[in-house]
């Protein structure tokens, strides 16, 4: 039987293993490299073939909610967080009268929590309605070990965070604060730690060119891409005696790895929804 697996391309391995484990009352062991990786593909296909159509439909619907990798997330700092056990006891419905006084009666809003891995929770507020234009999902990624929450920038997202989610995440919800990405964080990610052997592999670097500071006309940004752009630039300068002065011609405003990308004014973009990715993202976002 041919079963479509394409919708599982970005489905977190941890979430899939937990769901299938509960359905089949067993422990599912998969490599943390993605469900369609060479290490997991055959096992993933065998699991899908064993599922009923209702459960396959459930996975497909959930995959839509878990499409998180092409989203820019804004970072907020949380104060005095409550325990995860209390967060999971949150009421299943949300009163939208304050936020949507004209349409609140037409919408049923439900709250759910999905463990993406041990380092991250996905908080979802789902709008259900007979009116198609009123249906929507509002998603937030909570990083409990560093008390930060990532906000998907959409209409009503910030009011929902402050009015509905924060009282159930923190004992002092009024103290939440926005943490915009700064150039110093980008610089630190790109060149830290000092020992080059232990740096993260930077695959993307974006430099802003300012006429006032660089004297260069006609350019706004320089973008460098590769498997390890910092090491590549260092090697090019050492071996070929080429001085890439444009590296210092303006602030570094964007930097990326295979796991995630951070950029001034845009926020954070996550490339892989795996445990190691969130572990490294926690480390970086805890720097500021």
CSV table of N, CA and C in Angstrom, one decimal, residues 125-199:
chain,number,residue,atom,x,y,z
A,125,UNK,N,-3.3,27.7,20.4
A,125,UNK,CA,-4.7,28.2,20.6
A,125,UNK,C,-5.4,28.0,19.2
A,126,UNK,N,-6.4,27.2,19.1
A,126,UNK,CA,-7.0,26.9,17.9
A,126,UNK,C,-8.4,27.5,17.8
A,127,UNK,N,-8.7,28.3,16.8
A,127,UNK,CA,-10.0,28.9,16.6
A,127,UNK,C,-10.8,28.0,15.7
A,128,UNK,N,-11.9,27.5,16.1
A,128,UNK,CA,-12.8,26.7,15.3
A,128,UNK,C,-14.1,27.5,15.1
A,129,UNK,N,-14.6,27.5,13.8
A,129,UNK,CA,-15.8,28.3,13.5
A,129,UNK,C,-16.4,27.7,12.2
A,130,UNK,N,-17.7,27.9,12.1
A,130,UNK,CA,-18.4,27.6,10.9
A,130,UNK,C,-18.0,28.6,9.8
A,131,UNK,N,-17.6,29.8,10.2
A,131,UNK,CA,-17.1,30.8,9.2
A,131,UNK,C,-15.6,30.5,8.9
A,132,UNK,N,-15.3,30.2,7.7
A,132,UNK,CA,-13.9,29.8,7.3
A,132,UNK,C,-12.9,30.9,7.6
A,133,UNK,N,-13.3,32.1,7.4
A,133,UNK,CA,-12.3,33.2,7.6
A,133,UNK,C,-12.0,33.4,9.1
A,134,UNK,N,-12.7,32.8,10.0
A,134,UNK,CA,-12.4,33.0,11.4
A,134,UNK,C,-11.6,31.8,12.0
A,135,UNK,N,-11.4,30.8,11.2
A,135,UNK,CA,-10.6,29.7,11.7
A,135,UNK,C,-9.1,30.0,11.6
A,136,UNK,N,-8.4,29.6,12.6
A,136,UNK,CA,-7.0,30.0,12.7
A,136,UNK,C,-6.3,29.2,13.8
A,137,UNK,N,-5.0,29.1,13.7
A,137,UNK,CA,-4.2,28.6,14.8
A,137,UNK,C,-3.2,29.6,15.3
A,138,UNK,N,-3.0,29.8,16.5
A,138,UNK,CA,-2.0,30.7,17.1
A,138,UNK,C,-1.0,29.8,17.9
A,139,UNK,N,0.3,29.9,17.5
A,139,UNK,CA,1.2,29.0,18.1
A,139,UNK,C,2.4,29.8,18.8
A,140,UNK,N,2.8,29.2,19.9
A,140,UNK,CA,3.8,29.7,20.7
A,140,UNK,C,4.8,28.6,21.1
A,141,UNK,N,6.1,28.8,21.1
A,141,UNK,CA,7.0,27.8,21.5
A,141,UNK,C,7.6,28.2,22.8
A,142,UNK,N,7.4,27.4,23.8
A,142,UNK,CA,7.8,27.7,25.2
A,142,UNK,C,9.1,27.0,25.5
A,143,UNK,N,10.1,27.7,25.9
A,143,UNK,CA,11.4,27.1,26.3
A,143,UNK,C,11.6,27.2,27.8
A,144,UNK,N,11.1,26.2,28.6
A,144,UNK,CA,11.0,26.4,30.0
A,144,UNK,C,12.3,26.5,30.7
A,145,UNK,N,13.4,25.9,30.2
A,145,UNK,CA,14.7,25.9,31.0
A,145,UNK,C,15.3,27.3,31.0
A,146,UNK,N,14.9,28.1,30.0
A,146,UNK,CA,15.5,29.5,29.9
A,146,UNK,C,14.4,30.6,30.1
A,147,UNK,N,13.1,30.1,30.4
A,147,UNK,CA,12.0,31.0,30.6
A,147,UNK,C,11.8,32.0,29.5
A,148,UNK,N,11.9,31.5,28.3
A,148,UNK,CA,11.6,32.3,27.1
A,148,UNK,C,10.4,31.7,26.3
A,149,UNK,N,9.7,32.5,25.6
A,149,UNK,CA,8.6,32.1,24.8
A,149,UNK,C,8.7,32.7,23.4
A,150,UNK,N,8.6,31.9,22.3
A,150,UNK,CA,8.7,32.4,21.0
A,150,UNK,C,7.3,32.6,20.4
A,151,UNK,N,7.1,33.8,19.9
A,151,UNK,CA,5.8,34.2,19.4
A,151,UNK,C,5.7,34.3,17.9
A,152,UNK,N,4.8,33.6,17.3
A,152,UNK,CA,4.6,33.7,15.8
A,152,UNK,C,3.8,35.0,15.6
A,153,UNK,N,4.4,35.9,14.8
A,153,UNK,CA,3.8,37.2,14.6
A,153,UNK,C,2.6,37.1,13.7
A,154,UNK,N,1.4,37.2,14.3
A,154,UNK,CA,0.1,37.2,13.6
A,154,UNK,C,-0.8,38.1,14.3
A,155,UNK,N,-1.9,38.5,13.6
A,155,UNK,CA,-2.9,39.3,14.3
A,155,UNK,C,-3.4,38.6,15.5
A,156,UNK,N,-3.6,39.3,16.6
A,156,UNK,CA,-4.1,38.8,17.9
A,156,UNK,C,-3.0,37.9,18.6
A,157,UNK,N,-1.9,37.6,18.1
A,157,UNK,CA,-0.9,36.7,18.7
A,157,UNK,C,-0.4,37.4,20.0
A,158,UNK,N,0.0,38.6,20.0
A,158,UNK,CA,0.5,39.2,21.2
A,158,UNK,C,-0.6,39.4,22.3
A,159,UNK,N,-1.8,39.9,21.9
A,159,UNK,CA,-2.9,40.0,22.9
A,159,UNK,C,-3.2,38.6,23.5
A,160,UNK,N,-3.2,37.6,22.7
A,160,UNK,CA,-3.5,36.2,23.2
A,160,UNK,C,-2.4,35.8,24.2
A,161,UNK,N,-1.2,36.1,23.8
A,161,UNK,CA,-0.1,35.8,24.7
A,161,UNK,C,-0.3,36.4,26.1
A,162,UNK,N,-0.5,37.8,26.1
A,162,UNK,CA,-0.6,38.5,27.3
A,162,UNK,C,-1.9,38.3,28.1
A,163,UNK,N,-3.0,38.2,27.4
A,163,UNK,CA,-4.3,38.0,28.1
A,163,UNK,C,-4.6,36.6,28.5
A,164,UNK,N,-4.2,35.6,27.7
A,164,UNK,CA,-4.6,34.3,27.9
A,164,UNK,C,-3.5,33.3,28.4
A,165,UNK,N,-2.4,33.4,27.7
A,165,UNK,CA,-1.3,32.4,28.1
A,165,UNK,C,-0.5,32.8,29.3
A,166,UNK,N,-0.1,34.0,29.4
A,166,UNK,CA,0.8,34.4,30.5
A,166,UNK,C,0.3,34.1,31.9
A,167,UNK,N,-1.0,34.4,32.1
A,167,UNK,CA,-1.5,34.1,33.5
A,167,UNK,C,-1.4,32.6,33.9
A,168,UNK,N,-1.2,31.7,32.9
A,168,UNK,CA,-1.1,30.3,33.1
A,168,UNK,C,0.3,29.8,33.0
A,169,UNK,N,1.2,30.7,32.6
A,169,UNK,CA,2.6,30.4,32.5
A,169,UNK,C,3.5,31.0,33.7
A,170,UNK,N,3.0,32.1,34.2
A,170,UNK,CA,3.8,32.9,35.1
A,170,UNK,C,3.0,33.4,36.3
A,171,UNK,N,3.6,33.5,37.5
A,171,UNK,CA,2.9,34.1,38.6
A,171,UNK,C,2.9,35.6,38.5
A,172,UNK,N,3.8,36.2,37.7
A,172,UNK,CA,3.8,37.6,37.4
A,172,UNK,C,3.8,37.9,35.9
A,173,UNK,N,2.6,37.6,35.3
A,173,UNK,CA,2.5,37.7,33.8
A,173,UNK,C,2.7,39.1,33.3
A,174,UNK,N,2.6,40.1,34.1
A,174,UNK,CA,2.7,41.5,33.7
A,174,UNK,C,4.2,41.9,33.4
A,175,UNK,N,5.1,41.0,33.8
A,175,UNK,CA,6.5,41.3,33.7
A,175,UNK,C,7.1,40.7,32.4
A,176,UNK,N,6.3,40.1,31.5
A,176,UNK,CA,6.9,39.6,30.3
A,176,UNK,C,7.5,40.8,29.5
A,177,UNK,N,8.6,40.5,28.8
A,177,UNK,CA,9.3,41.6,28.0
A,177,UNK,C,9.8,41.0,26.7
A,178,UNK,N,9.7,41.9,25.7
A,178,UNK,CA,10.2,41.5,24.4
A,178,UNK,C,11.7,41.5,24.4
A,179,UNK,N,12.3,40.5,23.7
A,179,UNK,CA,13.8,40.4,23.6
A,179,UNK,C,14.2,40.4,22.2
A,180,UNK,N,14.2,41.6,21.5
A,180,UNK,CA,14.6,41.6,20.1
A,180,UNK,C,16.0,41.2,19.9
A,181,UNK,N,16.2,40.6,18.7
A,181,UNK,CA,17.6,40.1,18.4
A,181,UNK,C,18.5,41.3,18.2
A,182,UNK,N,19.7,41.3,18.8
A,182,UNK,CA,20.6,42.4,18.7
A,182,UNK,C,21.9,41.9,17.9
A,183,UNK,N,22.6,42.9,17.4
A,183,UNK,CA,23.8,42.6,16.7
A,183,UNK,C,24.9,41.9,17.5
A,184,UNK,N,24.9,42.2,18.8
A,184,UNK,CA,25.9,41.6,19.7
A,184,UNK,C,25.7,40.1,19.8
A,185,UNK,N,24.4,39.7,19.9
A,185,UNK,CA,24.1,38.3,19.9
A,185,UNK,C,24.5,37.5,18.7
A,186,UNK,N,24.2,38.2,17.5
A,186,UNK,CA,24.6,37.6,16.3
A,186,UNK,C,26.1,37.4,16.2
A,187,UNK,N,26.9,38.4,16.6
A,187,UNK,CA,28.3,38.4,16.6
A,187,UNK,C,28.8,37.2,17.5
A,188,UNK,N,28.2,37.1,18.7
A,188,UNK,CA,28.6,36.1,19.6
A,188,UNK,C,28.4,34.7,19.1
A,189,UNK,N,27.2,34.5,18.5
A,189,UNK,CA,26.9,33.2,17.9
A,189,UNK,C,27.9,32.9,16.8
A,190,UNK,N,28.3,33.9,16.0
A,190,UNK,CA,29.1,33.6,14.8
A,190,UNK,C,30.6,33.3,15.2
A,191,UNK,N,31.1,33.9,16.3
A,191,UNK,CA,32.5,33.7,16.6
A,191,UNK,C,32.7,33.0,18.0
A,192,UNK,N,31.7,32.6,18.7
A,192,UNK,CA,31.9,32.0,20.1
A,192,UNK,C,31.8,30.5,19.9
A,193,UNK,N,32.5,29.8,20.8
A,193,UNK,CA,33.5,30.3,21.8
A,193,UNK,C,34.8,30.7,21.1
A,194,UNK,N,35.7,31.2,21.9
A,194,UNK,CA,37.0,31.7,21.4
A,194,UNK,C,37.8,30.6,20.6
A,195,UNK,N,37.7,29.4,21.1
A,195,UNK,CA,38.4,28.3,20.5
A,195,UNK,C,37.7,27.9,19.2
A,196,UNK,N,38.3,28.2,18.0
A,196,UNK,CA,37.7,27.9,16.7
A,196,UNK,C,37.2,26.5,16.6
A,197,UNK,N,37.8,25.5,17.2
A,197,UNK,CA,37.5,24.1,17.1
A,197,UNK,C,36.1,23.8,17.7
A,198,UNK,N,35.6,24.7,18.6
A,198,UNK,CA,34.3,24.4,19.2
A,198,UNK,C,33.2,25.4,18.8
A,199,UNK,N,33.4,26.1,17.8
A,199,UNK,CA,32.4,27.0,17.3
A,199,UNK,C,31.3,26.2,16.6
